[in-house]
């Protein structure tokens, strides 16, 4: 389970302090799949950054399966993220000089044997429908195919927490639906906790649970840009 208690986060811009998040309490159960909704500038990405340990709150506690993320040093948070968090970005973040398969190979844990790594990669590329495209460079792939490769990279180690920030934001609507359902199905069958930011209400409907950021964040909207 993930628990946020009395979290606050503000940013200072041009000498002015802007309160972005004030979350009295938010609980996410293991294996939940949540669509996080809210207008642009309302703090959704910041919330994901707190959950992944990229940022720390100004005050408050974040517990991830009993681990006190709020009390961790940066290096400990980096290790936590590498071991426990899969992150999916709107614009994929694939390394452009590597093939789809090499992009995934980069993050294969060193303790995996060569045989295990090969079997896992074969299996995953097949599973997401990229078997015959895995040796292509990112620029030779459609945007949907690139996101499928990025999904493998995020999920192959079966991280306990998967965070997706507008993962379909740069895809056409049909591809967006396919990629979203792939992500949802894998997280369901692997029992991974998934929090996906989207402002597409149709896509959010695919999720078993939807949370509007206003339900958990008490900072009024006037601060949003
Ligand atoms: P959302 O993802 O909901 O669009 P964000 O979490 O990205 O919103 O940003 C929320 C607010 O915080 C915005 O007003 C944004 O400009 C501000 N913000 C985000 N990150 C920073 C930062 N590193 N420095 C200053 N302001 C920031
Ligand atoms: Mg955002």
PDB file of C-alpha atoms and ligand atoms in Angstrom:
ATOM      1  CA  UNK A   1       0.000   0.000   0.000  1.00  0.00           C
ATOM      2  CA  UNK A   2       1.044   3.592  -0.671  1.00  0.00           C
ATOM      3  CA  UNK A   3       0.098   6.250   1.820  1.00  0.00           C
ATOM      4  CA  UNK A   4       0.484  10.014   1.678  1.00  0.00           C
ATOM      5  CA  UNK A   5      -0.102  11.981   4.865  1.00  0.00           C
ATOM      6  CA  UNK A   6      -0.247  15.762   5.215  1.00  0.00           C
ATOM      7  CA  UNK A   7       1.866  16.318   2.118  1.00  0.00           C
ATOM      8  CA  UNK A   8       2.657  19.843   1.045  1.00  0.00           C
ATOM      9  CA  UNK A   9       4.710  20.988  -1.916  1.00  0.00           C
ATOM     10  CA  UNK A  10       5.351  24.473  -3.199  1.00  0.00           C
ATOM     11  CA  UNK A  11       7.629  26.012  -5.807  1.00  0.00           C
ATOM     12  CA  UNK A  12       9.270  29.404  -5.759  1.00  0.00           C
ATOM     13  CA  UNK A  13       8.999  31.253  -9.045  1.00  0.00           C
ATOM     14  CA  UNK A  14      10.271  34.821  -9.551  1.00  0.00           C
ATOM     15  CA  UNK A  15      10.597  35.178  -5.795  1.00  0.00           C
ATOM     16  CA  UNK A  16       7.006  34.151  -5.237  1.00  0.00           C
ATOM     17  CA  UNK A  17       6.135  30.999  -3.369  1.00  0.00           C
ATOM     18  CA  UNK A  18       3.297  29.060  -4.954  1.00  0.00           C
ATOM     19  CA  UNK A  19       1.611  26.304  -3.057  1.00  0.00           C
ATOM     20  CA  UNK A  20       0.957  23.437  -5.518  1.00  0.00           C
ATOM     21  CA  UNK A  21      -0.045  20.453  -3.420  1.00  0.00           C
ATOM     22  CA  UNK A  22      -1.606  20.041  -0.031  1.00  0.00           C
ATOM     23  CA  UNK A  23      -2.737  16.441   0.340  1.00  0.00           C
ATOM     24  CA  UNK A  24      -4.094  15.564   3.795  1.00  0.00           C
ATOM     25  CA  UNK A  25      -4.432  11.875   2.959  1.00  0.00           C
ATOM     26  CA  UNK A  26      -4.230   9.591  -0.063  1.00  0.00           C
ATOM     27  CA  UNK A  27      -4.095   5.823   0.037  1.00  0.00           C
ATOM     28  CA  UNK A  28      -3.407   3.544  -2.911  1.00  0.00           C
ATOM     29  CA  UNK A  29      -3.923  -0.172  -2.419  1.00  0.00           C
ATOM     30  CA  UNK A  30      -1.540  -2.713  -3.916  1.00  0.00           C
ATOM     31  CA  UNK A  31      -2.715  -3.682  -7.391  1.00  0.00           C
ATOM     32  CA  UNK A  32      -5.091  -0.748  -7.836  1.00  0.00           C
ATOM     33  CA  UNK A  33      -5.251   0.824 -11.288  1.00  0.00           C
ATOM     34  CA  UNK A  34      -6.073   4.498 -11.029  1.00  0.00           C
ATOM     35  CA  UNK A  35      -6.634   7.194 -13.618  1.00  0.00           C
ATOM     36  CA  UNK A  36      -5.592  10.552 -12.147  1.00  0.00           C
ATOM     37  CA  UNK A  37      -7.530  13.409 -13.690  1.00  0.00           C
ATOM     38  CA  UNK A  38      -7.288  17.162 -13.426  1.00  0.00           C
ATOM     39  CA  UNK A  39      -6.691  20.319 -15.430  1.00  0.00           C
ATOM     40  CA  UNK A  40      -3.310  21.377 -16.699  1.00  0.00           C
ATOM     41  CA  UNK A  41      -1.173  22.915 -13.967  1.00  0.00           C
ATOM     42  CA  UNK A  42      -3.087  21.295 -11.115  1.00  0.00           C
ATOM     43  CA  UNK A  43      -0.099  19.335  -9.786  1.00  0.00           C
ATOM     44  CA  UNK A  44      -0.602  15.871 -11.340  1.00  0.00           C
ATOM     45  CA  UNK A  45       2.977  15.479 -12.577  1.00  0.00           C
ATOM     46  CA  UNK A  46       4.303  16.860  -9.297  1.00  0.00           C
ATOM     47  CA  UNK A  47       2.271  14.237  -7.455  1.00  0.00           C
ATOM     48  CA  UNK A  48       3.832  11.474  -9.588  1.00  0.00           C
ATOM     49  CA  UNK A  49       7.308  12.926  -8.953  1.00  0.00           C
ATOM     50  CA  UNK A  50       6.634  12.676  -5.215  1.00  0.00           C
ATOM     51  CA  UNK A  51       5.432   9.071  -5.554  1.00  0.00           C
ATOM     52  CA  UNK A  52       8.537   8.094  -7.536  1.00  0.00           C
ATOM     53  CA  UNK A  53      10.926   9.920  -5.210  1.00  0.00           C
ATOM     54  CA  UNK A  54      12.192  12.288  -7.922  1.00  0.00           C
ATOM     55  CA  UNK A  55      10.991  15.129  -5.678  1.00  0.00           C
ATOM     56  CA  UNK A  56      10.517  15.293  -1.951  1.00  0.00           C
ATOM     57  CA  UNK A  57       7.630  17.039  -0.211  1.00  0.00           C
ATOM     58  CA  UNK A  58       8.210  20.191   1.855  1.00  0.00           C
ATOM     59  CA  UNK A  59       6.411  18.435   4.671  1.00  0.00           C
ATOM     60  CA  UNK A  60       4.468  15.251   5.271  1.00  0.00           C
ATOM     61  CA  UNK A  61       5.008  11.550   4.819  1.00  0.00           C
ATOM     62  CA  UNK A  62       4.976   9.143   1.871  1.00  0.00           C
ATOM     63  CA  UNK A  63       5.039   5.476   2.734  1.00  0.00           C
ATOM     64  CA  UNK A  64       5.456   2.908  -0.029  1.00  0.00           C
ATOM     65  CA  UNK A  65       4.858  -0.615   1.211  1.00  0.00           C
ATOM     66  CA  UNK A  66       6.237   0.338   4.593  1.00  0.00           C
ATOM     67  CA  UNK A  67       9.237   2.258   3.225  1.00  0.00           C
ATOM     68  CA  UNK A  68       9.432   5.898   4.431  1.00  0.00           C
ATOM     69  CA  UNK A  69      10.237   7.626   1.130  1.00  0.00           C
ATOM     70  CA  UNK A  70      10.004  11.098   2.748  1.00  0.00           C
ATOM     71  CA  UNK A  71      12.965  10.294   4.995  1.00  0.00           C
ATOM     72  CA  UNK A  72      15.249   8.943   2.268  1.00  0.00           C
ATOM     73  CA  UNK A  73      18.351  10.678   0.952  1.00  0.00           C
ATOM     74  CA  UNK A  74      18.498  11.366  -2.780  1.00  0.00           C
ATOM     75  CA  UNK A  75      20.708   8.332  -3.456  1.00  0.00           C
ATOM     76  CA  UNK A  76      18.378   6.087  -1.486  1.00  0.00           C
ATOM     77  CA  UNK A  77      15.411   7.465  -3.438  1.00  0.00           C
ATOM     78  CA  UNK A  78      17.258   6.869  -6.698  1.00  0.00           C
ATOM     79  CA  UNK A  79      17.828   3.254  -5.702  1.00  0.00           C
ATOM     80  CA  UNK A  80      14.200   2.913  -4.607  1.00  0.00           C
ATOM     81  CA  UNK A  81      13.068   4.205  -7.999  1.00  0.00           C
ATOM     82  CA  UNK A  82      15.366   1.894  -9.934  1.00  0.00           C
ATOM     83  CA  UNK A  83      14.162  -1.123  -7.972  1.00  0.00           C
ATOM     84  CA  UNK A  84      10.488  -0.450  -7.457  1.00  0.00           C
ATOM     85  CA  UNK A  85       9.129   2.104  -9.947  1.00  0.00           C
ATOM     86  CA  UNK A  86       8.346   1.844 -13.646  1.00  0.00           C
ATOM     87  CA  UNK A  87       7.847   5.212 -15.353  1.00  0.00           C
ATOM     88  CA  UNK A  88       6.128   5.854 -18.669  1.00  0.00           C
ATOM     89  CA  UNK A  89       6.410   9.285 -20.304  1.00  0.00           C
ATOM     90  CA  UNK A  90       4.220  11.058 -22.836  1.00  0.00           C
ATOM     91  CA  UNK A  91       7.119  11.274 -25.284  1.00  0.00           C
ATOM     92  CA  UNK A  92       8.561   7.775 -24.644  1.00  0.00           C
ATOM     93  CA  UNK A  93      12.158   8.830 -23.811  1.00  0.00           C
ATOM     94  CA  UNK A  94      13.687   6.052 -25.897  1.00  0.00           C
ATOM     95  CA  UNK A  95      17.375   6.409 -26.709  1.00  0.00           C
ATOM     96  CA  UNK A  96      17.351   7.301 -30.385  1.00  0.00           C
ATOM     97  CA  UNK A  97      20.670   5.589 -31.276  1.00  0.00           C
ATOM     98  CA  UNK A  98      19.526   2.195 -29.949  1.00  0.00           C
ATOM     99  CA  UNK A  99      17.000  -0.280 -31.331  1.00  0.00           C
ATOM    100  CA  UNK A 100      13.775  -0.924 -29.437  1.00  0.00           C
ATOM    101  CA  UNK A 101      15.239  -4.135 -28.051  1.00  0.00           C
ATOM    102  CA  UNK A 102      18.531  -2.492 -27.030  1.00  0.00           C
ATOM    103  CA  UNK A 103      16.545   0.193 -25.193  1.00  0.00           C
ATOM    104  CA  UNK A 104      14.999  -2.533 -23.060  1.00  0.00           C
ATOM    105  CA  UNK A 105      18.246  -4.505 -22.709  1.00  0.00           C
ATOM    106  CA  UNK A 106      19.799  -1.451 -21.065  1.00  0.00           C
ATOM    107  CA  UNK A 107      17.689  -1.837 -17.943  1.00  0.00           C
ATOM    108  CA  UNK A 108      17.774  -5.645 -17.605  1.00  0.00           C
ATOM    109  CA  UNK A 109      18.958  -6.360 -14.043  1.00  0.00           C
ATOM    110  CA  UNK A 110      22.562  -7.623 -13.895  1.00  0.00           C
ATOM    111  CA  UNK A 111      21.504 -10.679 -11.909  1.00  0.00           C
ATOM    112  CA  UNK A 112      19.470 -12.033 -14.832  1.00  0.00           C
ATOM    113  CA  UNK A 113      21.293 -14.726 -16.795  1.00  0.00           C
ATOM    114  CA  UNK A 114      21.751 -14.206 -20.542  1.00  0.00           C
ATOM    115  CA  UNK A 115      19.246 -16.988 -21.194  1.00  0.00           C
ATOM    116  CA  UNK A 116      16.675 -15.530 -18.820  1.00  0.00           C
ATOM    117  CA  UNK A 117      17.082 -12.065 -20.335  1.00  0.00           C
ATOM    118  CA  UNK A 118      16.672 -13.405 -23.865  1.00  0.00           C
ATOM    119  CA  UNK A 119      13.564 -15.399 -22.966  1.00  0.00           C
ATOM    120  CA  UNK A 120      11.998 -12.472 -21.126  1.00  0.00           C
ATOM    121  CA  UNK A 121      12.683 -10.033 -23.968  1.00  0.00           C
ATOM    122  CA  UNK A 122      11.390 -12.456 -26.631  1.00  0.00           C
ATOM    123  CA  UNK A 123       8.289 -12.974 -24.567  1.00  0.00           C
ATOM    124  CA  UNK A 124       7.621  -9.276 -23.897  1.00  0.00           C
ATOM    125  CA  UNK A 125       8.123  -8.116 -27.468  1.00  0.00           C
ATOM    126  CA  UNK A 126       5.720 -10.822 -28.551  1.00  0.00           C
ATOM    127  CA  UNK A 127       3.249  -9.851 -25.844  1.00  0.00           C
ATOM    128  CA  UNK A 128       3.032  -6.199 -26.898  1.00  0.00           C
ATOM    129  CA  UNK A 129       2.885  -7.063 -30.596  1.00  0.00           C
ATOM    130  CA  UNK A 130       6.364  -5.792 -31.507  1.00  0.00           C
ATOM    131  CA  UNK A 131       8.055  -9.100 -32.289  1.00  0.00           C
ATOM    132  CA  UNK A 132       8.845  -8.149 -35.890  1.00  0.00           C
ATOM    133  CA  UNK A 133       9.799  -4.562 -35.029  1.00  0.00           C
ATOM    134  CA  UNK A 134      12.114  -5.107 -32.057  1.00  0.00           C
ATOM    135  CA  UNK A 135      15.322  -4.549 -34.024  1.00  0.00           C
ATOM    136  CA  UNK A 136      14.097  -1.295 -35.517  1.00  0.00           C
ATOM    137  CA  UNK A 137      15.377   2.099 -34.446  1.00  0.00           C
ATOM    138  CA  UNK A 138      12.854   4.364 -32.672  1.00  0.00           C
ATOM    139  CA  UNK A 139      12.559   6.627 -35.760  1.00  0.00           C
ATOM    140  CA  UNK A 140      11.543   3.577 -37.801  1.00  0.00           C
ATOM    141  CA  UNK A 141       8.622   2.930 -35.461  1.00  0.00           C
ATOM    142  CA  UNK A 142       5.228   4.595 -35.204  1.00  0.00           C
ATOM    143  CA  UNK A 143       4.533   6.586 -32.044  1.00  0.00           C
ATOM    144  CA  UNK A 144       2.289   3.800 -30.742  1.00  0.00           C
ATOM    145  CA  UNK A 145       5.042   1.234 -31.360  1.00  0.00           C
ATOM    146  CA  UNK A 146       7.570   3.428 -29.572  1.00  0.00           C
ATOM    147  CA  UNK A 147       5.266   3.649 -26.568  1.00  0.00           C
ATOM    148  CA  UNK A 148       4.870  -0.158 -26.585  1.00  0.00           C
ATOM    149  CA  UNK A 149       8.654  -0.502 -26.384  1.00  0.00           C
ATOM    150  CA  UNK A 150       8.721   2.055 -23.565  1.00  0.00           C
ATOM    151  CA  UNK A 151       6.020   0.049 -21.767  1.00  0.00           C
ATOM    152  CA  UNK A 152       8.204  -3.072 -21.923  1.00  0.00           C
ATOM    153  CA  UNK A 153      11.126  -1.064 -20.564  1.00  0.00           C
ATOM    154  CA  UNK A 154       9.002   0.174 -17.656  1.00  0.00           C
ATOM    155  CA  UNK A 155       7.376  -3.158 -16.809  1.00  0.00           C
ATOM    156  CA  UNK A 156       9.851  -5.939 -17.594  1.00  0.00           C
ATOM    157  CA  UNK A 157      11.234  -5.988 -14.035  1.00  0.00           C
ATOM    158  CA  UNK A 158       7.659  -6.015 -12.658  1.00  0.00           C
ATOM    159  CA  UNK A 159       8.061  -2.922 -10.475  1.00  0.00           C
ATOM    160  CA  UNK A 160       5.578  -2.691  -7.625  1.00  0.00           C
ATOM    161  CA  UNK A 161       4.532   0.817  -8.719  1.00  0.00           C
ATOM    162  CA  UNK A 162       3.912   1.907 -12.300  1.00  0.00           C
ATOM    163  CA  UNK A 163       3.511   5.633 -12.981  1.00  0.00           C
ATOM    164  CA  UNK A 164       2.410   6.876 -16.386  1.00  0.00           C
ATOM    165  CA  UNK A 165       2.285  10.619 -17.113  1.00  0.00           C
ATOM    166  CA  UNK A 166      -0.057  11.251 -20.060  1.00  0.00           C
ATOM    167  CA  UNK A 167       1.247   8.082 -21.766  1.00  0.00           C
ATOM    168  CA  UNK A 168      -1.148   8.452 -24.681  1.00  0.00           C
ATOM    169  CA  UNK A 169      -1.002  12.248 -24.900  1.00  0.00           C
ATOM    170  CA  UNK A 170       0.867  12.237 -28.199  1.00  0.00           C
ATOM    171  CA  UNK A 171      -1.017   9.374 -29.860  1.00  0.00           C
ATOM    172  CA  UNK A 172      -4.063   9.469 -32.118  1.00  0.00           C
ATOM    173  CA  UNK A 173      -7.264   8.382 -30.390  1.00  0.00           C
ATOM    174  CA  UNK A 174      -7.366   4.841 -31.783  1.00  0.00           C
ATOM    175  CA  UNK A 175      -3.743   4.098 -30.927  1.00  0.00           C
ATOM    176  CA  UNK A 176      -4.239   5.775 -27.545  1.00  0.00           C
ATOM    177  CA  UNK A 177      -7.027   3.311 -26.701  1.00  0.00           C
ATOM    178  CA  UNK A 178      -4.923   0.323 -27.768  1.00  0.00           C
ATOM    179  CA  UNK A 179      -1.861   1.432 -25.799  1.00  0.00           C
ATOM    180  CA  UNK A 180      -3.945   2.249 -22.721  1.00  0.00           C
ATOM    181  CA  UNK A 181      -5.652  -1.128 -22.751  1.00  0.00           C
ATOM    182  CA  UNK A 182      -2.284  -2.879 -23.172  1.00  0.00           C
ATOM    183  CA  UNK A 183      -0.926  -1.030 -20.141  1.00  0.00           C
ATOM    184  CA  UNK A 184      -4.049  -1.781 -18.099  1.00  0.00           C
ATOM    185  CA  UNK A 185      -4.085  -5.471 -19.043  1.00  0.00           C
ATOM    186  CA  UNK A 186      -0.431  -6.082 -18.239  1.00  0.00           C
ATOM    187  CA  UNK A 187      -0.708  -4.315 -14.888  1.00  0.00           C
ATOM    188  CA  UNK A 188      -3.810  -6.349 -14.075  1.00  0.00           C
ATOM    189  CA  UNK A 189      -2.281  -9.715 -14.947  1.00  0.00           C
ATOM    190  CA  UNK A 190       1.021  -8.920 -13.185  1.00  0.00           C
ATOM    191  CA  UNK A 191      -0.847  -7.348 -10.224  1.00  0.00           C
ATOM    192  CA  UNK A 192       1.124  -4.109 -10.524  1.00  0.00           C
ATOM    193  CA  UNK A 193      -0.137  -0.888  -8.976  1.00  0.00           C
ATOM    194  CA  UNK A 194      -0.747   1.671 -11.715  1.00  0.00           C
ATOM    195  CA  UNK A 195      -1.341   5.413 -11.521  1.00  0.00           C
ATOM    196  CA  UNK A 196      -1.924   7.023 -14.908  1.00  0.00           C
ATOM    197  CA  UNK A 197      -2.315  10.749 -15.450  1.00  0.00           C
ATOM    198  CA  UNK A 198      -4.668  11.526 -18.288  1.00  0.00           C
ATOM    199  CA  UNK A 199      -7.044  14.312 -19.084  1.00  0.00           C
ATOM    200  CA  UNK A 200      -8.953  12.184 -21.551  1.00  0.00           C
ATOM    201  CA  UNK A 201     -12.225  11.242 -19.873  1.00  0.00           C
ATOM    202  CA  UNK A 202     -12.885   8.422 -22.352  1.00  0.00           C
ATOM    203  CA  UNK A 203      -9.562   6.769 -21.566  1.00  0.00           C
ATOM    204  CA  UNK A 204     -10.094   7.308 -17.841  1.00  0.00           C
ATOM    205  CA  UNK A 205     -13.355   5.363 -18.200  1.00  0.00           C
ATOM    206  CA  UNK A 206     -11.285   2.260 -18.973  1.00  0.00           C
ATOM    207  CA  UNK A 207      -9.854   2.355 -15.437  1.00  0.00           C
ATOM    208  CA  UNK A 208     -11.417   0.530 -12.486  1.00  0.00           C
ATOM    209  CA  UNK A 209     -10.858   3.678 -10.422  1.00  0.00           C
ATOM    210  CA  UNK A 210     -10.711   7.374 -11.250  1.00  0.00           C
ATOM    211  CA  UNK A 211      -9.423  10.070  -8.924  1.00  0.00           C
ATOM    212  CA  UNK A 212      -9.789  13.752  -9.696  1.00  0.00           C
ATOM    213  CA  UNK A 213      -6.863  15.626  -8.198  1.00  0.00           C
ATOM    214  CA  UNK A 214      -9.313  18.040  -6.570  1.00  0.00           C
ATOM    215  CA  UNK A 215     -10.570  15.135  -4.428  1.00  0.00           C
ATOM    216  CA  UNK A 216      -7.200  14.759  -2.727  1.00  0.00           C
ATOM    217  CA  UNK A 217      -5.503  18.130  -3.190  1.00  0.00           C
ATOM    218  CA  UNK A 218      -6.766  21.027  -1.081  1.00  0.00           C
ATOM    219  CA  UNK A 219      -4.788  23.744  -2.877  1.00  0.00           C
ATOM    220  CA  UNK A 220      -7.326  25.877  -4.712  1.00  0.00           C
ATOM    221  CA  UNK A 221      -7.179  25.956  -8.484  1.00  0.00           C
ATOM    222  CA  UNK A 222      -6.307  29.669  -8.609  1.00  0.00           C
ATOM    223  CA  UNK A 223      -2.638  28.739  -8.367  1.00  0.00           C
ATOM    224  CA  UNK A 224      -2.774  26.702 -11.533  1.00  0.00           C
ATOM    225  CA  UNK A 225      -1.653  28.265 -14.780  1.00  0.00           C
TER     226      UNK A 225
HETATM  227  P1  LIG B   1       0.107  19.162 -14.210  1.00  0.00           P
HETATM  228  O1  LIG B   1       0.950  17.924 -14.419  1.00  0.00           O
HETATM  229  O2  LIG B   1      -1.179  18.879 -13.491  1.00  0.00           O
HETATM  230  O3  LIG B   1      -0.132  19.910 -15.478  1.00  0.00           O
HETATM  231  P2  LIG B   1       2.425  20.093 -12.740  1.00  0.00           P
HETATM  232  O4  LIG B   1       2.533  19.206 -11.567  1.00  0.00           O
HETATM  233  O5  LIG B   1       3.373  19.873 -13.868  1.00  0.00           O
HETATM  234  O6  LIG B   1       0.917  20.146 -13.248  1.00  0.00           O
HETATM  235  O7  LIG B   1       2.657  21.595 -12.284  1.00  0.00           O
HETATM  236  C1  LIG B   1       1.838  22.205 -11.280  1.00  0.00           C
HETATM  237  C2  LIG B   1       2.270  23.653 -11.094  1.00  0.00           C
HETATM  238  O8  LIG B   1       3.584  23.684 -10.547  1.00  0.00           O
HETATM  239  C3  LIG B   1       2.351  24.447 -12.375  1.00  0.00           C
HETATM  240  O9  LIG B   1       1.901  25.760 -12.088  1.00  0.00           O
HETATM  241  C4  LIG B   1       3.815  24.465 -12.725  1.00  0.00           C
HETATM  242  O10 LIG B   1       4.171  25.592 -13.440  1.00  0.00           O
HETATM  243  C5  LIG B   1       4.466  24.420 -11.361  1.00  0.00           C
HETATM  244  N1  LIG B   1       5.766  23.709 -11.361  1.00  0.00           N
HETATM  245  C6  LIG B   1       5.947  22.400 -11.639  1.00  0.00           C
HETATM  246  N2  LIG B   1       7.232  22.037 -11.517  1.00  0.00           N
HETATM  247  C7  LIG B   1       7.899  23.185 -11.166  1.00  0.00           C
HETATM  248  C8  LIG B   1       9.263  23.503 -10.893  1.00  0.00           C
HETATM  249  N3  LIG B   1      10.216  22.553 -10.944  1.00  0.00           N
HETATM  250  N4  LIG B   1       9.563  24.778 -10.576  1.00  0.00           N
HETATM  251  C9  LIG B   1       8.614  25.716 -10.490  1.00  0.00           C
HETATM  252  N5  LIG B   1       7.302  25.499 -10.732  1.00  0.00           N
HETATM  253  C10 LIG B   1       6.946  24.255 -11.058  1.00  0.00           C
HETATM  254 MG1  LIG B   2       1.766  17.145 -16.111  1.00  0.00          MG
END
